[in-house]
Short mmCIF file of C-alpha atoms and ligand atoms in Angstrom, two decimals:
data_model
loop_
_atom_site.label_atom_id
_atom_site.label_comp_id
_atom_site.label_asym_id
_atom_site.label_seq_id
_atom_site.Cartn_x
_atom_site.Cartn_y
_atom_site.Cartn_z
CA MET A 1 155.66 177.90 -29.82
CA GLN A 2 154.42 181.47 -30.96
CA PRO A 3 154.45 184.28 -29.16
CA ILE A 4 151.45 185.43 -28.01
CA ILE A 5 151.01 189.10 -29.43
CA PRO A 6 150.43 191.83 -26.80
CA TYR A 7 148.53 194.95 -27.82
CA TYR A 8 148.78 198.31 -26.01
CA GLY A 9 146.50 201.10 -26.55
CA SER A 10 142.92 201.61 -26.80
CA VAL A 11 139.85 200.25 -28.00
CA THR A 12 139.91 202.88 -30.66
CA LYS A 13 143.63 203.33 -31.37
CA CYS A 14 145.09 199.68 -30.70
CA GLU A 15 149.04 198.72 -31.40
CA GLU A 16 150.91 195.70 -31.79
CA VAL A 17 153.92 195.45 -29.84
CA PRO A 18 156.40 194.05 -32.27
CA ILE A 19 158.33 190.72 -32.15
CA THR A 20 160.90 190.77 -34.06
CA PHE A 21 162.93 194.11 -35.44
CA PRO A 22 164.48 195.23 -38.93
CA PRO A 23 168.01 194.59 -38.59
CA GLN A 24 169.98 197.71 -37.46
CA HIS A 25 173.12 199.01 -35.88
CA GLN A 26 174.25 201.99 -34.56
CA ASN A 27 177.78 202.80 -34.79
CA ARG A 28 178.04 205.19 -31.39
CA GLN A 29 177.40 204.65 -27.30
CA PRO A 30 174.82 206.04 -26.52
CA GLY A 31 172.54 205.14 -29.63
CA LEU A 32 169.98 207.63 -30.62
CA GLU A 33 166.25 206.91 -30.35
CA TYR A 34 165.13 208.86 -32.94
CA MET A 35 167.02 206.66 -35.23
CA MET A 36 165.60 203.40 -34.28
CA ASN A 37 163.23 201.56 -36.75
CA PRO A 38 160.42 200.91 -34.68
CA LEU A 39 160.61 203.59 -32.59
CA PRO A 40 160.39 202.34 -28.77
CA ILE A 41 157.08 202.60 -27.26
CA TYR A 42 157.05 204.86 -24.31
CA ASP A 43 153.72 205.90 -23.63
CA ASN A 44 150.83 203.86 -22.52
CA PRO A 45 148.04 205.82 -23.24
CA ASN A 46 146.17 203.28 -20.91
CA TYR A 47 148.01 204.51 -18.09
CA ILE A 48 146.15 207.04 -16.15
CA GLY A 49 148.14 209.05 -13.43
CA THR A 50 146.37 210.14 -10.54
CA GLY A 51 149.10 212.00 -8.36
CA LYS A 52 150.70 210.12 -6.87
CA LEU A 53 154.07 212.34 -7.31
CA LYS A 54 152.54 215.71 -7.36
CA HIS A 55 154.91 218.30 -6.34
CA LYS A 56 157.86 215.96 -6.62
CA THR A 57 160.97 216.94 -8.14
CA ALA A 58 163.02 213.55 -10.06
CA ILE A 59 166.24 213.22 -11.15
CA ILE A 60 166.70 211.31 -13.73
CA THR A 61 169.63 209.72 -15.30
CA GLY A 62 170.06 208.48 -19.32
CA GLY A 63 166.34 210.47 -19.02
CA ASP A 64 166.70 211.20 -22.39
CA SER A 65 165.97 207.88 -23.91
CA GLY A 66 164.83 204.47 -23.57
CA ILE A 67 163.62 203.57 -20.13
CA GLY A 68 164.64 206.84 -18.44
CA ARG A 69 162.18 208.18 -21.47
CA ALA A 70 159.54 206.06 -20.54
CA ILE A 71 160.37 206.73 -16.31
CA ALA A 72 160.05 210.66 -17.09
CA VAL A 73 156.66 210.41 -18.77
CA ALA A 74 155.06 208.24 -16.60
CA PHE A 75 156.30 210.61 -13.43
CA ALA A 76 154.80 213.81 -15.05
CA LYS A 77 151.51 211.85 -15.60
CA GLU A 78 151.97 211.26 -11.51
CA GLY A 79 152.48 215.17 -11.40
CA ALA A 80 156.26 215.21 -10.79
CA ASN A 81 158.96 217.42 -12.41
CA SER A 82 161.88 215.96 -13.65
CA VAL A 83 165.73 216.46 -14.14
CA LEU A 84 167.37 214.51 -17.40
CA VAL A 85 170.84 213.84 -17.55
CA TYR A 86 172.35 212.20 -20.36
CA LEU A 87 175.71 212.25 -22.38
CA ASN A 88 174.78 214.65 -25.84
CA GLU A 89 171.43 213.11 -27.32
CA GLU A 90 170.22 216.40 -27.93
CA GLN A 91 167.10 215.27 -30.13
CA ASP A 92 166.15 213.12 -28.15
CA ALA A 93 166.29 214.88 -24.93
CA ARG A 94 164.20 217.36 -26.57
CA ALA A 95 161.85 215.14 -27.66
CA THR A 96 161.31 213.65 -24.08
CA LYS A 97 160.98 217.26 -22.34
CA GLU A 98 158.49 217.91 -24.75
CA ALA A 99 156.47 214.96 -24.15
CA VAL A 100 156.67 215.80 -19.95
CA GLU A 101 155.89 219.52 -21.32
CA LYS A 102 152.41 217.86 -23.03
CA LEU A 103 151.60 216.25 -19.99
CA GLY A 104 151.62 219.66 -18.06
CA ARG A 105 155.11 218.84 -16.03
CA LYS A 106 158.02 220.84 -16.23
CA SER A 107 161.59 219.09 -17.63
CA LEU A 108 165.15 220.26 -17.08
CA LEU A 109 167.51 219.03 -19.47
CA LEU A 110 171.25 218.60 -18.50
CA PRO A 111 173.66 217.16 -20.84
CA ILE A 112 176.62 215.98 -18.14
CA ASP A 113 179.15 213.48 -18.72
CA LEU A 114 178.83 211.65 -15.32
CA ARG A 115 182.37 210.38 -15.69
CA GLU A 116 183.05 214.05 -14.57
CA LYS A 117 183.90 213.72 -10.81
CA LYS A 118 182.03 217.04 -10.51
CA ALA A 119 178.72 216.08 -12.54
CA ALA A 120 177.20 215.32 -9.24
CA GLU A 121 177.49 218.92 -7.72
CA GLN A 122 176.58 220.67 -11.00
CA ILE A 123 173.76 218.38 -11.31
CA ILE A 124 172.57 219.32 -8.09
CA ALA A 125 172.91 222.89 -7.89
CA GLN A 126 170.87 223.19 -11.27
CA THR A 127 167.86 220.99 -9.85
CA LEU A 128 168.07 223.07 -6.62
CA LYS A 129 167.86 226.19 -8.63
CA ALA A 130 165.38 225.17 -11.24
CA PHE A 131 162.61 223.14 -8.82
CA GLY A 132 164.39 224.05 -5.29
CA SER A 133 163.96 220.44 -4.39
CA ILE A 134 165.41 216.64 -4.77
CA ASN A 135 162.42 213.92 -4.04
CA ILE A 136 163.46 210.95 -6.61
CA LEU A 137 166.39 209.90 -7.44
CA VAL A 138 166.70 207.22 -10.65
CA ASN A 139 170.16 205.86 -11.46
CA ASN A 140 169.39 204.59 -14.98
CA ALA A 141 172.64 205.80 -16.99
CA GLY A 142 174.83 202.59 -18.59
CA VAL A 143 176.79 201.40 -21.27
CA GLN A 144 177.32 197.93 -22.47
CA PHE A 145 180.32 196.86 -25.13
CA PRO A 146 179.80 193.10 -25.76
CA GLN A 147 183.21 191.22 -25.97
CA PRO A 148 183.43 187.26 -26.89
CA SER A 149 186.08 186.71 -24.03
CA ILE A 150 187.45 188.57 -21.26
CA GLU A 151 190.52 189.00 -22.87
CA LYS A 152 189.41 191.64 -25.15
CA ILE A 153 187.81 193.72 -22.49
CA THR A 154 190.44 196.48 -22.17
CA ASP A 155 191.67 198.39 -19.29
CA GLN A 156 189.80 201.73 -21.19
CA GLN A 157 186.51 199.75 -21.56
CA LEU A 158 186.20 198.39 -17.83
CA GLU A 159 186.84 201.88 -16.74
CA THR A 160 184.33 203.47 -18.77
CA THR A 161 181.61 200.77 -17.83
CA PHE A 162 182.48 200.64 -14.32
CA ASP A 163 182.57 204.41 -14.43
CA VAL A 164 179.41 205.05 -15.86
CA ASN A 165 177.30 201.91 -14.36
CA ILE A 166 178.39 202.07 -10.98
CA GLN A 167 181.01 204.75 -9.84
CA SER A 168 178.41 207.62 -11.02
CA PHE A 169 175.43 205.98 -9.12
CA PHE A 170 177.53 206.45 -5.82
CA ARG A 171 178.98 209.90 -6.69
CA LEU A 172 175.49 211.38 -7.39
CA THR A 173 173.47 209.34 -4.57
CA ARG A 174 176.25 210.71 -2.01
CA ALA A 175 175.52 213.90 -3.33
CA VAL A 176 171.98 213.82 -3.22
CA VAL A 177 171.46 212.02 -0.31
CA PRO A 178 172.08 214.93 2.05
CA TYR A 179 168.51 216.78 0.18
CA LEU A 180 166.20 213.74 0.61
CA ARG A 181 163.48 213.88 3.33
CA SER A 182 161.83 211.07 4.81
CA GLY A 183 159.57 209.41 2.08
CA ASP A 184 161.64 210.00 -0.60
CA SER A 185 163.03 207.25 -2.66
CA ILE A 186 165.82 206.08 -5.24
CA ILE A 187 165.77 203.68 -7.44
CA ASN A 188 168.87 201.92 -9.35
CA THR A 189 168.33 200.74 -12.76
CA THR A 190 170.34 197.13 -12.93
CA SER A 191 169.71 194.27 -14.89
CA VAL A 192 168.75 190.33 -15.70
CA GLN A 193 172.69 190.02 -16.07
CA ALA A 194 173.30 190.46 -12.77
CA TYR A 195 171.49 187.50 -11.78
CA ALA A 196 171.82 185.48 -15.23
CA GLY A 197 175.33 186.90 -16.60
CA SER A 198 175.83 186.60 -20.18
CA GLY A 199 179.38 185.29 -21.01
CA GLN A 200 179.80 188.51 -23.90
CA LEU A 201 179.08 190.95 -21.24
CA ILE A 202 181.29 190.26 -18.02
CA ASP A 203 182.41 193.78 -17.47
CA TYR A 204 178.46 194.96 -17.88
CA ALA A 205 177.21 191.96 -15.72
CA SER A 206 179.68 192.92 -12.70
CA THR A 207 178.69 196.82 -12.64
CA LYS A 208 174.94 195.43 -12.37
CA GLY A 209 175.75 192.94 -9.92
CA ALA A 210 177.59 195.70 -8.16
CA ILE A 211 174.04 197.92 -8.00
CA VAL A 212 172.43 195.28 -6.69
CA SER A 213 174.42 195.10 -3.57
CA PHE A 214 174.78 198.82 -3.60
CA THR A 215 170.96 199.16 -3.33
CA ARG A 216 170.79 196.42 -0.48
CA ALA A 217 173.64 198.26 1.64
CA LEU A 218 172.42 201.77 1.17
CA ALA A 219 168.73 200.39 1.99
CA HIS A 220 169.84 199.54 5.34
CA ASN A 221 171.17 202.48 6.15
CA LEU A 222 168.91 205.07 5.32
CA ALA A 223 165.76 203.16 6.20
CA GLY A 224 165.84 204.80 9.55
CA LYS A 225 165.66 208.41 7.85
CA GLY A 226 162.74 206.89 5.81
CA ILE A 227 164.51 206.87 2.39
CA ARG A 228 163.72 203.71 0.33
CA VAL A 229 166.19 202.55 -2.18
CA ASN A 230 165.51 200.18 -4.30
CA ALA A 231 166.74 198.60 -7.83
CA ILE A 232 164.61 197.74 -11.07
CA ALA A 233 166.63 194.69 -13.17
CA PRO A 234 164.72 194.69 -16.87
CA GLY A 235 165.09 191.84 -19.25
CA PRO A 236 165.72 192.78 -23.01
CA ILE A 237 164.11 195.89 -23.69
CA TRP A 238 163.74 197.93 -27.19
CA THR A 239 165.89 200.72 -26.25
CA PRO A 240 169.15 202.61 -28.21
CA LEU A 241 171.38 200.55 -26.43
CA GLN A 242 170.65 197.46 -28.55
CA PRO A 243 171.68 198.78 -31.67
CA ALA A 244 174.42 201.01 -30.64
CA SER A 245 175.95 197.76 -29.07
CA TRP A 246 174.78 194.20 -31.00
CA SER A 247 174.89 193.63 -34.45
CA ALA A 248 172.69 194.58 -36.87
CA GLU A 249 171.74 190.42 -36.65
CA THR A 250 171.24 190.24 -33.10
CA VAL A 251 168.67 192.60 -32.81
CA LYS A 252 166.54 190.82 -35.34
CA THR A 253 165.11 188.76 -32.61
CA LEU A 254 166.08 190.58 -29.20
CA GLY A 255 164.38 188.84 -26.36
CA ALA A 256 162.96 185.64 -28.20
CA ASN A 257 165.25 183.50 -25.74
CA THR A 258 162.70 184.71 -23.03
CA PRO A 259 159.86 182.63 -21.92
CA MET A 260 157.11 185.24 -23.34
CA LYS A 261 159.35 184.90 -26.83
CA ARG A 262 159.54 188.80 -27.25
CA SER A 263 161.29 191.89 -25.76
CA GLY A 264 159.87 194.24 -23.44
CA GLN A 265 159.08 197.98 -24.53
CA PRO A 266 160.04 200.90 -22.24
CA TYR A 267 156.61 201.78 -21.40
CA GLU A 268 156.62 198.40 -19.86
CA LEU A 269 158.83 198.99 -17.16
CA ALA A 270 157.68 202.52 -15.95
CA PRO A 271 154.96 201.52 -13.82
CA ALA A 272 157.28 199.61 -11.60
CA TYR A 273 159.98 202.61 -11.30
CA VAL A 274 156.36 204.56 -10.27
CA LEU A 275 155.28 202.29 -7.47
CA LEU A 276 158.94 202.17 -5.86
CA ALA A 277 159.06 206.12 -5.93
CA SER A 278 155.68 206.51 -4.20
CA GLU A 279 153.60 205.89 -1.53
CA ASP A 280 152.43 203.01 -2.86
CA GLY A 281 156.02 201.12 -2.15
CA SER A 282 155.72 202.70 1.32
CA TYR A 283 157.15 199.24 2.87
CA ILE A 284 159.78 198.19 0.12
CA THR A 285 163.42 199.12 0.36
CA GLY A 286 166.29 197.45 -0.41
CA GLN A 287 164.27 195.06 -3.20
CA THR A 288 165.05 194.05 -6.81
CA ILE A 289 161.77 194.46 -9.25
CA HIS A 290 162.69 191.75 -12.09
CA VAL A 291 160.71 193.28 -15.13
CA ASN A 292 161.94 190.96 -17.89
CA GLY A 293 159.52 188.54 -19.72
CA GLY A 294 160.20 185.58 -16.93
CA GLN A 295 163.98 185.47 -18.28
CA THR A 296 165.33 184.33 -14.84
CA MET A 297 162.74 181.72 -14.06
CA THR A 298 165.23 179.73 -17.37
CA SER A 299 168.38 180.69 -16.00
P1 NAD B 1 169.65 204.16 -23.68
O1 NAD B 1 170.51 204.15 -24.11
O2 NAD B 1 168.16 204.63 -24.07
O3 NAD B 1 169.67 204.90 -21.80
C1 NAD B 1 171.08 205.09 -21.41
C2 NAD B 1 171.68 205.84 -21.08
O4 NAD B 1 172.71 206.01 -20.71
C3 NAD B 1 171.41 207.23 -22.61
O5 NAD B 1 170.22 208.01 -23.04
C4 NAD B 1 172.92 208.15 -22.02
O6 NAD B 1 172.55 209.19 -22.29
C5 NAD B 1 173.46 207.54 -20.58
N1 NAD B 1 174.67 207.72 -20.62
C6 NAD B 1 175.53 206.98 -20.74
N2 NAD B 1 176.94 207.06 -21.20
C7 NAD B 1 176.61 208.43 -20.15
C8 NAD B 1 177.57 208.91 -19.74
N3 NAD B 1 178.98 209.20 -19.70
N4 NAD B 1 177.20 210.39 -19.08
C9 NAD B 1 175.91 210.62 -18.82
N5 NAD B 1 174.65 209.52 -19.26
C10 NAD B 1 175.33 208.71 -19.75
O7 NAD B 1 169.08 202.43 -23.24
P2 NAD B 1 168.34 201.93 -21.84
O8 NAD B 1 168.44 200.49 -22.15
O9 NAD B 1 167.12 203.01 -21.62
O10 NAD B 1 169.21 202.16 -20.46
C11 NAD B 1 168.96 202.18 -19.25
C12 NAD B 1 169.36 201.42 -17.97
O11 NAD B 1 168.55 200.27 -18.48
C13 NAD B 1 170.93 201.49 -18.30
O12 NAD B 1 171.08 201.37 -17.04
C14 NAD B 1 170.85 199.85 -18.99
O13 NAD B 1 172.13 199.19 -17.97
C15 NAD B 1 169.61 199.14 -18.43
N6 NAD B 1 168.84 197.87 -19.21
C16 NAD B 1 168.57 198.39 -20.32
C17 NAD B 1 168.05 197.18 -20.78
C18 NAD B 1 167.75 197.31 -21.74
O14 NAD B 1 167.39 195.90 -22.24
N7 NAD B 1 167.50 197.67 -22.64
C19 NAD B 1 168.35 195.79 -19.99
C20 NAD B 1 169.04 195.79 -18.93
C21 NAD B 1 169.03 196.84 -18.07
MG1 MG B 2 170.00 208.29 -25.24
#
């Protein structure tokens, strides 16, 4: 079956969403968005903001690129300022800041290693200094290092994957919660890997499963304060994580194994984050939204 080629954009500027990709690999993680070909699509011009996040401040980890960049842009369209936490991808971060500022909102760049125990304190201090409040926390930073077997996963890899993918979520959330008020929201990026699993991502899938359980338990704990906690589980999405972690050959057909026979683009995730961050999601807590081209239907 041929994939249906989707289009996005306006009638005057209509572009095709790519189905296959030129082979490419980046020898570093985090990967760099500006080095990707084609560039990921992080903004849908047909998405018009209506002030759903007016006067809100969002902390977005991994906000420089990929899914995080699309979230920052959609949040800006809805009126939110953002704090973008990332490891060291300066050029990507500056491009995201520019995109946010073009939409009339502010963006603070914080290159901070989330593996550092003091990272959470620094992020909060800088956020409060710049914006005076925190309303939305998007825990979204992540790494993945595919290996052919469990024996190949070293202690060092295991520690890095757990440290970035779940321990940093835990530490930052613990530090942010005292500043949140009724109506505020926490959103955690998990993965289809928490549900479908993959033989090459055993440690990564384990952290993503932990994020789902973290989300549910915390949602119970914070419901009485009016703070909602949810997760998004993306399927294969065209972001720097892909060429940075898979071989050049593998990325060519990213997403071909989904029922929709293509990968998703970052802009296709953003509206789900807006839903969970805004009043539109006021009766949703402890849940995971699956944005995965139907992948878990077949797994
Ligand atoms: P991405 O590379 O654009 O984003 C990951 C971000 O994590 C990077 O920008 C990087 O700055 C940040 N990061 C990594 N290590 C860090 C550290 N030590 N300190 C601070 N920041 C650090 O790729 P993405 O695909 O947009 O990833 C965002 C989230 O989506 C991740 O949690 C990933 O696991 C999840 N996800 C992605 C896919 C996909 O197909 N792309 C699928 C499911 C889940
Ligand atoms: Mg990045």
